[in-house]
Coordinates of C-alpha atoms in Angstrom, one line a residue:
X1235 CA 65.2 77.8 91.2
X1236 CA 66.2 78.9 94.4
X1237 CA 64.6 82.2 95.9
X1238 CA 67.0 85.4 94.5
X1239 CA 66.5 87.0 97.8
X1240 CA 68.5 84.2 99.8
X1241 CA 71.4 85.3 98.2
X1242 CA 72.2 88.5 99.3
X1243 CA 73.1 87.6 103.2
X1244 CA 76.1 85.3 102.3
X1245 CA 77.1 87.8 98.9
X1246 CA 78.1 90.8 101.4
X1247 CA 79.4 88.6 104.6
X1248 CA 82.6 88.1 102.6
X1249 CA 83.4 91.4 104.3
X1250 CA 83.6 94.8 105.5
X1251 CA 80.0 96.4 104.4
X1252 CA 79.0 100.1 104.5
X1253 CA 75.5 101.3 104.3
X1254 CA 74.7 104.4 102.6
X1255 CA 71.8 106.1 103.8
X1256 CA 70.3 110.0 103.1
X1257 CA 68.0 110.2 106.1
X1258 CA 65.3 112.6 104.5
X1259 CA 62.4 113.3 107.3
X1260 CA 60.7 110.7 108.6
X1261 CA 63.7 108.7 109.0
X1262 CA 61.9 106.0 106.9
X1263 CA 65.0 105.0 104.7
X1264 CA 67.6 105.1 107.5
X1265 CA 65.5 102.8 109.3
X1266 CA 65.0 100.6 106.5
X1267 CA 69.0 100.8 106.0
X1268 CA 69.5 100.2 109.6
X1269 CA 67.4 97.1 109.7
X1270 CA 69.2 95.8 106.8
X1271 CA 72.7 96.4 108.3
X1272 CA 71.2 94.4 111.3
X1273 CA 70.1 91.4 109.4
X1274 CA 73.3 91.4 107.5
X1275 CA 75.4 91.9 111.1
X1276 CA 73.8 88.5 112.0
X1277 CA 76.5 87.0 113.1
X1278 CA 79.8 88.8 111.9
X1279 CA 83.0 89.9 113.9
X1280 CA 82.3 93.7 115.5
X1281 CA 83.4 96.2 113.3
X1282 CA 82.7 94.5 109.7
X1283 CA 79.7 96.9 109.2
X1284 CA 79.5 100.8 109.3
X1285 CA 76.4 103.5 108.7
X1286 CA 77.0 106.4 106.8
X1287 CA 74.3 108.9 106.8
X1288 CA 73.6 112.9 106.8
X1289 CA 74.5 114.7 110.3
X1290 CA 70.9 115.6 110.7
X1291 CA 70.1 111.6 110.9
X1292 CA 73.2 110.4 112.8
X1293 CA 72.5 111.1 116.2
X1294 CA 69.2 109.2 115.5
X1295 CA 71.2 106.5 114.0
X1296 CA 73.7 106.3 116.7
X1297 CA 70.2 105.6 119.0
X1298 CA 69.1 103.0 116.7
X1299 CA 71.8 100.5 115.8
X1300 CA 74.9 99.1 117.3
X1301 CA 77.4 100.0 114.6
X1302 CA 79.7 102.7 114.1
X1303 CA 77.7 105.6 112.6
X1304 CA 79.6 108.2 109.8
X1305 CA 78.6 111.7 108.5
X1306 CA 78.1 112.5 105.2
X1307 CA 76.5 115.3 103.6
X1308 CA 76.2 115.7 99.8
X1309 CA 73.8 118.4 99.2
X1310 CA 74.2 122.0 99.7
X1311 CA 71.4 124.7 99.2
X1312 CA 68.7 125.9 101.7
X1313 CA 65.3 125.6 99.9
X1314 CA 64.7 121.6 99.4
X1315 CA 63.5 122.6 96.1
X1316 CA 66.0 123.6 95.1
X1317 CA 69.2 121.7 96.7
X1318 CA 71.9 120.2 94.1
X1319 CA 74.4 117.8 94.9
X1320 CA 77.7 119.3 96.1
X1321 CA 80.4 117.2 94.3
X1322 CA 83.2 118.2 95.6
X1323 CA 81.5 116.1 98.8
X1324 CA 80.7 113.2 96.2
X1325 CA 84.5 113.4 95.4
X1326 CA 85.9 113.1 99.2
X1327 CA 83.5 110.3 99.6
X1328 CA 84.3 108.3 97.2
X1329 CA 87.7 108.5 98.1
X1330 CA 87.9 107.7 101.7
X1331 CA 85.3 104.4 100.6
X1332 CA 88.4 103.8 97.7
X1333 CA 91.3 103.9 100.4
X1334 CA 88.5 101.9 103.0
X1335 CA 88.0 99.5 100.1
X1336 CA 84.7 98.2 101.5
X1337 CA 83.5 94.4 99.9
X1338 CA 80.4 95.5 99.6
X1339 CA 77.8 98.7 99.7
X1340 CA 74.2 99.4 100.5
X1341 CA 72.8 102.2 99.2
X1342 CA 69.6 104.0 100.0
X1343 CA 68.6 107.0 98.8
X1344 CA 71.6 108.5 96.2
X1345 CA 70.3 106.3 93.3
X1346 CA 73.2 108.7 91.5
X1347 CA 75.7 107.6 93.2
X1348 CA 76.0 103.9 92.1
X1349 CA 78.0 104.2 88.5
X1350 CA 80.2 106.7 90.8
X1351 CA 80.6 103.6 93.7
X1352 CA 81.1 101.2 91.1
X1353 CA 84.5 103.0 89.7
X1354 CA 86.1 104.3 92.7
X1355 CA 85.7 100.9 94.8
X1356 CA 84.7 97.9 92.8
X1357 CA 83.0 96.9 95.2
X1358 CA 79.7 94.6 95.2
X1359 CA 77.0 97.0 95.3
X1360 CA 73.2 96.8 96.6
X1361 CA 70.6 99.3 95.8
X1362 CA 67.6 99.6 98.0
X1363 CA 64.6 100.5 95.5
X1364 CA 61.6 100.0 93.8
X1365 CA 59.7 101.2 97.0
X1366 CA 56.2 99.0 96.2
X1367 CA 54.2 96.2 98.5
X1368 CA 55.9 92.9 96.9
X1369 CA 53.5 91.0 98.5
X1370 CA 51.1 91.7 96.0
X1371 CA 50.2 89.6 92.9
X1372 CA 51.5 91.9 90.4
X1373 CA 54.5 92.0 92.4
X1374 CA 54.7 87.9 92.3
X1375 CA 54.0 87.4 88.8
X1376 CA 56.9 89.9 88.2
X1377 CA 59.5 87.9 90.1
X1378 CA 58.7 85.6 88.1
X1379 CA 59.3 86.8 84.8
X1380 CA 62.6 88.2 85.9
X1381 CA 63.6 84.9 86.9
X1382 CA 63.1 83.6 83.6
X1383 CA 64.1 86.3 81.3
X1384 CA 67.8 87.5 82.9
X1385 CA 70.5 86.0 83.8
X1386 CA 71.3 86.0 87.7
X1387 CA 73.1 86.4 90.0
X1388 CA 74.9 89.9 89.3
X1389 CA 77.0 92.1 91.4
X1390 CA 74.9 94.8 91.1
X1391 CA 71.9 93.5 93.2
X1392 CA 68.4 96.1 93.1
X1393 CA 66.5 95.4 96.2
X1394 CA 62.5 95.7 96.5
X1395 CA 61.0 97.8 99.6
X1396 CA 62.3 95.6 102.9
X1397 CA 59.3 94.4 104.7
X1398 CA 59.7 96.1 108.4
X1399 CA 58.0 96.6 111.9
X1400 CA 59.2 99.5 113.0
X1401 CA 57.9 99.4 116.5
X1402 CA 60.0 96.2 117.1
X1403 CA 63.4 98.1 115.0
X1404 CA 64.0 94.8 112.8
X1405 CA 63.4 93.4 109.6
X1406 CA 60.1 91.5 109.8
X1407 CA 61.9 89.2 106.8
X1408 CA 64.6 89.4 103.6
X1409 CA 63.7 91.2 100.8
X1410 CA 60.8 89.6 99.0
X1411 CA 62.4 90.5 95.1
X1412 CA 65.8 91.1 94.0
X1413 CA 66.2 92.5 90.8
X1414 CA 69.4 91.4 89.3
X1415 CA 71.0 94.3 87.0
X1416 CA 74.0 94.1 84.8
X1417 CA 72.8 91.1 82.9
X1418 CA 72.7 90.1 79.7
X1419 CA 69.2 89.4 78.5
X1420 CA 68.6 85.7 77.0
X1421 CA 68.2 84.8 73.8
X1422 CA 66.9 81.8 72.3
X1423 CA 69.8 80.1 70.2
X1424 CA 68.8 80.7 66.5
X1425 CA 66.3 83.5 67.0
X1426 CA 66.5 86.7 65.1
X1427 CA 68.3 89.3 66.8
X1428 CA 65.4 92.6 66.9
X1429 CA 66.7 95.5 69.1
X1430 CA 65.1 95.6 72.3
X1431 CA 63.6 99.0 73.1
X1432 CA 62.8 100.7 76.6
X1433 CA 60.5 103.2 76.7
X1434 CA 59.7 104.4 80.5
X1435 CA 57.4 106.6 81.4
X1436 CA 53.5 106.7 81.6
X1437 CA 50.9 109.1 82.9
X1438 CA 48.0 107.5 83.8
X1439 CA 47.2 109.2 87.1
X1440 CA 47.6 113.2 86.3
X1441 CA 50.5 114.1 85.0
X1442 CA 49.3 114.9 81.1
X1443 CA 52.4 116.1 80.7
X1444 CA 54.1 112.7 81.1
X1445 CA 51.3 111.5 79.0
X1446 CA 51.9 113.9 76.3
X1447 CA 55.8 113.1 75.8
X1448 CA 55.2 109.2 76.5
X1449 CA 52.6 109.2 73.0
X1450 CA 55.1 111.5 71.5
X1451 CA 58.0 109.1 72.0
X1452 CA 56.1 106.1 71.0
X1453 CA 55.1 107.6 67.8
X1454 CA 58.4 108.6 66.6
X1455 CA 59.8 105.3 67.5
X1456 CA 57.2 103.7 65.5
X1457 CA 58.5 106.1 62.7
X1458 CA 62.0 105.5 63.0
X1459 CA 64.1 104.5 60.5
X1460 CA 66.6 102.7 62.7
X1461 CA 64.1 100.5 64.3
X1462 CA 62.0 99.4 61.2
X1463 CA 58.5 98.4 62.0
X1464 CA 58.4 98.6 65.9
X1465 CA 56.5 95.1 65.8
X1466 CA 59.7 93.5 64.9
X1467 CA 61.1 95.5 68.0
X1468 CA 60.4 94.5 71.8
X1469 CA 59.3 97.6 73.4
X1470 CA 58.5 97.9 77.0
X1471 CA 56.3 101.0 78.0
X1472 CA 54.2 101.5 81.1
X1473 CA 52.1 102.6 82.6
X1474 CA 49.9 103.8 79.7
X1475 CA 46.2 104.8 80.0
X1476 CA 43.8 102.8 77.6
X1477 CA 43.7 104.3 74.2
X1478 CA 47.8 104.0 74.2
X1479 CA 47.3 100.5 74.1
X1480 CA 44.4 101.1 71.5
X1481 CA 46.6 103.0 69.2
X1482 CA 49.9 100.6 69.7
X1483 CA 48.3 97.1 70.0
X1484 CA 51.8 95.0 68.8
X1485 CA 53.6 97.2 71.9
X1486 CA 54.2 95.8 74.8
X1487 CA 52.4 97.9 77.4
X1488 CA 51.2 98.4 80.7
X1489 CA 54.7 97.2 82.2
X1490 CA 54.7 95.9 85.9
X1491 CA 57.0 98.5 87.6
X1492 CA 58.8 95.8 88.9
X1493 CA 60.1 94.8 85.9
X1494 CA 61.0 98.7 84.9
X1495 CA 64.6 97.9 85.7
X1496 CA 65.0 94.3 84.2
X1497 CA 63.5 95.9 80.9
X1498 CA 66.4 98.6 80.8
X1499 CA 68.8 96.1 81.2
X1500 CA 67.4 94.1 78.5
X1501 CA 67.4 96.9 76.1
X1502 CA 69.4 97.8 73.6
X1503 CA 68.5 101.6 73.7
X1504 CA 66.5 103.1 76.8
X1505 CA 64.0 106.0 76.0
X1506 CA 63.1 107.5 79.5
X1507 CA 62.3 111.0 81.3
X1508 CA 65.6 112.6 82.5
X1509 CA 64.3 112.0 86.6
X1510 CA 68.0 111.5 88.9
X1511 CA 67.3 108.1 89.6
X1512 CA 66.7 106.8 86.1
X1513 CA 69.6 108.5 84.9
X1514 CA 71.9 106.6 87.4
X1515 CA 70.2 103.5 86.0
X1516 CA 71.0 104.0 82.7
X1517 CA 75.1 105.5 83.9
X1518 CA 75.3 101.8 86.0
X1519 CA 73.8 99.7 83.6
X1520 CA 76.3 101.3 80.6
X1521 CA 73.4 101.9 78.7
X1522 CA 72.8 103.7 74.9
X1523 CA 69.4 106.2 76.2
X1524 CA 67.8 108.9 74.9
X1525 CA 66.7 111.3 78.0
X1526 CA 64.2 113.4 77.5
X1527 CA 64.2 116.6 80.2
X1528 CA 60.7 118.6 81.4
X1529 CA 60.0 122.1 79.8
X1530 CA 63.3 123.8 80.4
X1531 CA 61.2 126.9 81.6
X1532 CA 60.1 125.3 85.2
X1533 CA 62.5 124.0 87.5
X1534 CA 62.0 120.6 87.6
X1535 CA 62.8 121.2 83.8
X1536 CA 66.2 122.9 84.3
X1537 CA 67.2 120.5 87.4
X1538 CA 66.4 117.5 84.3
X1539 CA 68.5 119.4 81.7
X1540 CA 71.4 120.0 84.2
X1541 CA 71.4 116.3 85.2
X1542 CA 70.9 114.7 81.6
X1543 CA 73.7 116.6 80.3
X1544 CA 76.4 115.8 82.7
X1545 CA 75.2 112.1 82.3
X1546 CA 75.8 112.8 78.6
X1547 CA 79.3 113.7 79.7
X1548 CA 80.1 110.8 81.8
X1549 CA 78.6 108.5 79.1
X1550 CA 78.7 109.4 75.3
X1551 CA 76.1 106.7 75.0
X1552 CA 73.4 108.9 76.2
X1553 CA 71.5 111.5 73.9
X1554 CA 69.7 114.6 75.4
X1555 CA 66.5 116.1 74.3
X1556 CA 64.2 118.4 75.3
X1557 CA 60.6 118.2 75.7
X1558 CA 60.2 121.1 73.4
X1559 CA 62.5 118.9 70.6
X1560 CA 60.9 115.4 71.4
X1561 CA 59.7 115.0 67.9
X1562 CA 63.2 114.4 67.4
X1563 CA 63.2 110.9 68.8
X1564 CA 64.0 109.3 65.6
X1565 CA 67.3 111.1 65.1
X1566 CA 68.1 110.9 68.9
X1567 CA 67.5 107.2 68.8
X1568 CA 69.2 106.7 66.0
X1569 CA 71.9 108.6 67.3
X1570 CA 72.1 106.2 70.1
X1571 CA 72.3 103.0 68.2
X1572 CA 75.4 104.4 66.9
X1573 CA 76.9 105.6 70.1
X1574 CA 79.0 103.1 72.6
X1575 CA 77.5 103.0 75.8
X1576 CA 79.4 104.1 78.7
X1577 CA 82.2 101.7 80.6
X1578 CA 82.8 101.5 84.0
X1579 CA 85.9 100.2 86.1
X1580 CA 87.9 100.9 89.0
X1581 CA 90.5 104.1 88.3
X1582 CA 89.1 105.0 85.5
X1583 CA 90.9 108.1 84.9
X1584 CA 88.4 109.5 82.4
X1585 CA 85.7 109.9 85.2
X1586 CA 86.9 112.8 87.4
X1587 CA 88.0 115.0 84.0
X1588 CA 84.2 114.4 83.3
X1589 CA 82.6 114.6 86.6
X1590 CA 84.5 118.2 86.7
X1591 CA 83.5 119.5 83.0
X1592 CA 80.4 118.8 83.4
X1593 CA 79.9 120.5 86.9
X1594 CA 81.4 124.0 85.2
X1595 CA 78.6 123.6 82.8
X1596 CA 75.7 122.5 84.9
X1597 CA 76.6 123.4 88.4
X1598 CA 75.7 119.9 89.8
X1599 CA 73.1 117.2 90.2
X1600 CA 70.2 119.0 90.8

């Protein structure tokens, strides 16, 4: 089987590409994106790749790379803790890249943006994520598995951290893992068709919180009516700390987070905290999900709530609760089953009217 990472080079030559970069301090990402572009740029006509990033990180960006550098900035608010997403800015972007029609686009840092990308352009799209050392034997083992168990390639390509050397400005080497999305999971012919469960989340190193909702979810699923007897389900869930595994021995756990993604795009229903990123996972992957959202009494809480339920709006595959109501889970997932999960294709018309009702409810992406 040839190495997944060879194939993303020649995927966006076929032309124009844009990187999509947020520039938060440190520059870390832009530079990553930037050394991407230049590894892509190998050998294309001037002009076939373009650098969109924040104003703040332009002039920077300008310094650092020989392409044509674009603003863009998509949050508004002062206190970093409290910045949302200004989508009227989402909505001017994604038109100028639908006129542009781009082939492809890199996209580093506004995980959210991706189901958004997907309709206005159709274009191939490439996520820079899963920020880990893939040099590692966890890491290895992994690829691997991934290899085996989906279907490749895809046209929505996830891409592990890019090995770098900063003090030279170049990639040191491709990506060392590609995570294909928007697969179809294999199934051996003949084999019993059990619904395939995600379950994300974990709290192993402090966050009781996490650890709290993660045993809460798990025990309701095992309870549920609409998945039977969870050892008849495959159920992906990790990490856990040891008396999870203790109390769930026929579960899955301690998941690689490598393989976090491939196991939401194997599943049949995705149980997962309501963070931004995971959300836009589930919307780009057309997933059935049952978000769960923080205490809605802090902020982080609120910032989950608003975000959940305008993914709710965009999809009417995804369920909401609240940590307070996460005994529900049984209902919720249920609920899920039953639901379609969301569909996503170039002018859909459906996507603006739904973009904008949920804005008036939530005031944006938190």
């Amino acid at each position: 089987m040839a190495e997944p990472g060879r194939a993303v080079v020649p995927a966006l030559r076929r032309g124009p590409t844009w990187f999509l970069a947020r520039g938060e301090p440190g520059l870390g990402r832009l530079m990553e994106t930037v050394s991407l572009a230049q590894t892509v740029a190998a050998g294309q006509a001037p002009g076939r790749i373009r650098v969109l990033t924040s104003a703040t990180a332009a002039p920077f960006a300008r310094r650092a790379c020989p392409f044509p550098v674009d603003e863009f900035d998509l949050e508004r608010g002062g206190d970093i803790q409290q910045t949302l997403i200004d989508s009227s800015a989402v909505q001017r972007l994604l038109e100028r890249l639908a006129r542009q029609r781009p082939a492809a686009l890199v996209v580093d840092g506004y995980a959210f943006l991706v189901p958004l990308l997907r309709a206005a352009t159709g274009a191939a799209l490439v996520v820079v994520a899963n920020r880990h050392d893939l040099d590692n034997p966890a890491h290895s083992r992994g690829a691997r598995l991934l290899q085996a168990a989906l279907h490749a390639p895809a046209d929505l390509i996830l891409v592990g951290e890019l090995r770098r050397d900063w003090r030279l400005g170049r990639l040191a080497g491709l990506p060392a893992l590609l995570l294909p999305a928007l697969v179809r999971p294999r199934a051996p012919a003949g084999a019993a068709r059990n619904p395939v469960v995600a379950v994300l989340g974990g709290g192993s190193r402090g966050d009781h919180e996490l650890e709290r909702s993660t045993a809460a979810l798990l025990g309701a699923l095992d309870r549920a009516v609409g998945c039977g007897q969870l050892p008849s389900c495959r159920v992906f869930a990790g990490p856990l700390p040891g008396w999870a595994k203790e109390r769930y021995p026929h579960l899955e756990l301690g998941l690689d987070p490598a393989l976090a993604l491939a196991s939401m795009a194997a599943a049949e229903v995705v149980v997962a905290r309501a963070g931004r990123s995971t959300l836009a996972e589930i919307l780009a992957l057309g997933k059935r999900a049952v978000v769960v959202a923080a205490r809605s009494d802090t902020l982080r809480g609120a910032e989950q709530a608003a975000n959940a339920r305008r993914a709710a709006a965009i999809s009417p595959g995804v369920v909401v609760l609240e940590m307070a109501r996460v005994n529900q889970i049984g209902v919720a997932y249920r609920r899920a089953r039953e639901l379609q999960p969301g569909r996503w294709h170039p002018g859909n018309s459906q996507l603006w009217t739904a973009l904008e009702a949920a804005d008036r409810r939530s005031g944006g992406w938190a």
